[in-house]
Coordinates of C-alpha atoms in Angstrom, one line a residue:
M1 CA 0.3 0.1 0.0
K2 CA 1.3 3.4 -1.0
I3 CA 1.7 6.2 1.5
P4 CA -1.1 8.3 0.0
H5 CA -3.4 5.2 0.4
V6 CA -2.3 4.7 4.1
L7 CA -3.0 8.7 4.9
I8 CA -6.4 8.3 3.1
L9 CA -6.9 5.0 5.3
I10 CA -6.1 6.8 8.5
R11 CA -8.4 9.6 7.7
F12 CA -11.3 7.0 6.9
L13 CA -10.6 5.2 10.5
L14 CA -10.3 8.6 12.3
A15 CA -13.9 9.0 11.6
P16 CA -15.6 6.2 14.0
I17 CA -13.1 6.8 16.4
I18 CA -13.9 10.5 16.5
L19 CA -17.5 9.6 16.8
S20 CA -17.0 7.1 19.5
M21 CA -14.8 9.6 21.5
S22 CA -17.3 12.3 21.3
Y23 CA -20.1 10.1 22.1
F24 CA -18.9 7.8 24.9
G25 CA -16.2 10.5 26.3
G26 CA -18.1 13.5 26.4
D27 CA -16.3 17.0 27.4
P28 CA -13.0 15.5 28.5
S29 CA -12.3 14.0 25.0
R30 CA -12.5 17.5 23.3
I31 CA -8.7 18.0 23.4
W32 CA -8.0 14.7 22.2
L33 CA -10.7 15.3 19.5
I34 CA -8.8 18.4 18.2
L35 CA -5.5 16.5 18.0
L36 CA -7.4 13.7 15.8
I37 CA -8.9 16.4 13.8
F38 CA -5.6 18.1 13.1
I39 CA -4.0 14.6 12.0
G40 CA -7.1 14.2 9.8
L41 CA -6.4 17.5 7.9
I42 CA -2.7 16.8 7.6
S43 CA -3.2 13.8 6.3
D44 CA -5.5 15.4 3.6
I45 CA -3.0 18.1 2.7
L46 CA -0.3 15.6 2.3
D47 CA -1.8 12.7 0.5
G48 CA -2.1 14.7 -2.7
I49 CA 1.3 16.0 -2.3
I50 CA 2.8 12.8 -1.8
A51 CA 1.0 11.3 -4.6
R52 CA 2.2 13.8 -7.0
K53 CA 5.6 13.3 -5.6
L54 CA 5.4 9.8 -6.4
K55 CA 3.9 10.1 -9.8
I56 CA 1.0 7.9 -8.7
S57 CA -1.8 10.4 -8.6
S58 CA -4.7 9.0 -10.4
V59 CA -8.6 9.5 -10.9
Q60 CA -9.2 6.6 -8.6
L61 CA -7.0 8.0 -6.1
R62 CA -8.8 11.4 -6.1
R63 CA -12.3 9.7 -6.2
L64 CA -11.3 7.9 -2.9
D65 CA -9.8 10.8 -1.5
S66 CA -12.9 13.0 -2.2
Q67 CA -15.3 10.4 -0.7
V68 CA -13.0 9.8 2.3
D69 CA -13.3 13.6 3.0
L70 CA -16.9 13.4 3.2
V71 CA -17.0 10.6 5.5
F72 CA -14.4 12.3 7.8
W73 CA -16.1 16.0 7.6
L74 CA -19.5 14.2 8.4
A75 CA -18.1 12.5 11.4
V76 CA -16.4 15.6 12.8
G77 CA -19.5 17.5 12.4
L78 CA -21.9 15.0 14.0
S79 CA -19.4 15.2 16.9
C80 CA -20.0 18.9 17.1
Y81 CA -23.8 17.9 17.5
I82 CA -23.0 15.4 20.0
L83 CA -21.0 17.8 22.2
S84 CA -22.4 21.0 21.5
S85 CA -25.8 21.0 20.1
E86 CA -27.0 24.1 21.7
L87 CA -24.7 26.1 19.3
L88 CA -26.1 24.4 15.8
I89 CA -29.7 24.3 16.7
P90 CA -30.1 28.0 15.9
Y91 CA -28.5 27.3 12.5
Q92 CA -30.5 24.2 11.7
I93 CA -32.0 25.5 8.9
G94 CA -29.0 26.7 7.3
I95 CA -27.2 23.3 8.1
W96 CA -29.9 21.4 6.4
T97 CA -29.9 23.4 3.4
V98 CA -26.1 22.7 2.9
I99 CA -27.0 18.8 3.7
S100 CA -29.4 18.9 1.1
L101 CA -27.4 20.8 -1.4
E102 CA -24.6 18.3 -1.0
I103 CA -27.1 15.4 -1.5
G104 CA -28.3 17.2 -4.4
C105 CA -24.5 17.2 -5.9
Y106 CA -24.3 13.7 -5.5
L107 CA -28.1 13.1 -7.2
S108 CA -27.3 15.2 -10.0
S109 CA -23.9 13.7 -10.7
F110 CA -25.2 10.2 -10.5
L111 CA -28.2 10.8 -12.9
K112 CA -25.7 12.5 -15.4
F113 CA -22.6 10.5 -15.1
G114 CA -23.4 7.4 -13.1
K115 CA -20.7 8.2 -10.5
E116 CA -20.2 10.7 -7.6
T117 CA -18.8 14.3 -7.8
C118 CA -14.8 14.5 -7.6
T119 CA -14.6 18.2 -8.6
H120 CA -12.1 19.3 -5.7
A121 CA -13.3 22.9 -6.5
F122 CA -11.5 26.0 -5.3
L123 CA -14.6 27.2 -3.6
S124 CA -14.9 23.8 -1.6
K125 CA -11.5 23.8 -1.0
I126 CA -11.9 27.2 1.2
W127 CA -15.0 25.7 2.5
G128 CA -12.9 22.7 3.9
L129 CA -10.6 25.3 5.9
L130 CA -13.4 27.0 7.4
L131 CA -15.3 23.6 8.4
F132 CA -11.9 23.1 10.1
S133 CA -11.9 26.2 11.7
T134 CA -15.4 26.3 13.0
F135 CA -15.1 22.7 14.1
I136 CA -12.3 23.4 16.2
S137 CA -13.9 26.4 17.7
I138 CA -16.9 24.6 18.6
I139 CA -15.2 21.6 19.8
G140 CA -12.2 23.1 21.5
F141 CA -14.0 26.5 22.7
S142 CA -17.7 25.7 22.5
Y143 CA -17.9 28.6 20.6
S144 CA -19.2 29.3 17.0
G145 CA -19.0 33.2 16.8
V146 CA -18.8 34.5 13.0
L147 CA -17.6 31.3 12.0
L148 CA -20.4 29.1 11.7
P149 CA -22.7 31.3 9.9
L150 CA -19.9 32.4 7.2
T151 CA -19.3 28.7 7.0
I152 CA -22.9 27.9 6.1
S153 CA -23.1 30.5 3.6
W154 CA -19.6 29.7 2.0
G155 CA -20.9 25.9 1.8
I156 CA -24.2 26.9 0.0
I157 CA -22.5 28.7 -2.3
S158 CA -20.0 26.0 -3.0
Q159 CA -22.5 23.5 -3.1
I160 CA -24.2 25.3 -5.6
D161 CA -20.8 25.9 -7.7
V162 CA -20.5 22.0 -7.7
I163 CA -24.1 21.4 -8.9
L164 CA -23.6 23.9 -11.6
I165 CA -20.0 22.2 -12.6
V166 CA -22.1 18.8 -12.9
L167 CA -24.9 20.3 -15.1
I168 CA -22.5 22.1 -17.3
L169 CA -20.0 19.5 -17.9
P170 CA -20.4 17.5 -21.1
K171 CA -18.7 14.4 -19.6
W172 CA -17.5 13.5 -16.1
Q173 CA -14.1 14.8 -14.9
N174 CA -12.3 15.3 -11.8
D175 CA -10.4 18.5 -10.3
I176 CA -12.5 21.0 -12.1
P177 CA -11.8 24.7 -10.3
S178 CA -15.0 26.3 -10.9
F179 CA -18.6 26.3 -12.9
Y180 CA -16.6 28.8 -14.9
H181 CA -14.1 26.2 -15.7
A182 CA -16.6 23.7 -16.5
Y183 CA -17.9 26.4 -19.2
L184 CA -14.7 26.5 -20.7
I185 CA -14.2 22.8 -21.1
R186 CA -17.7 22.8 -22.7
K187 CA -16.7 25.3 -25.2
G188 CA -13.3 23.5 -25.8
I189 CA -11.6 26.5 -24.4
P190 CA -8.0 25.3 -22.7
F191 CA -6.7 26.5 -19.6
R192 CA -4.2 25.8 -16.9
K193 CA -5.1 24.0 -13.7
S194 CA -3.5 25.0 -10.2
K195 CA -1.8 22.3 -8.3
F196 CA -3.7 23.7 -5.4
L197 CA -6.4 21.8 -6.8
N198 CA -4.6 18.6 -6.7
D199 CA -3.8 18.5 -2.7

């Protein structure tokens, strides 16, 4: 098993561990949860970098990375609810809107292409960092502040971007920066992808 696969596997295994610790460990587990979330984030950053260095980056690896990311962040989000539901309930409409749009991304992609999305879009990358910051704030400090509504708003925008990418693309592709770049692909106009999208 190559290093990038090991890093992805670590992130996948962290998901049930994080859920179990938050459910059974309660407040005393918060500091350990922060450590595990940091490990998950670092593994997510490194797997793409190492895959490129080893020249083993592939569509299959990118798809696996994308799906494990979803599992990992869902687990962290559920842990936030388990530990600090009172911070999330006031924003439940926004949270359910994001979840519904995420489901819409997958449904639209499966209906059109017969496989899941794997865009690794630029707005989604930023959303991932916002999710990380918000989850750390909630789990580590029981504080949502302006981060939670900002993250929800950005999540809605980024999910709409992904849905537009799916609707515009003539055929399934991975690593599409934005719906504008999907439009360029549809028109056959070449563009240069940033290495940032491959991390």
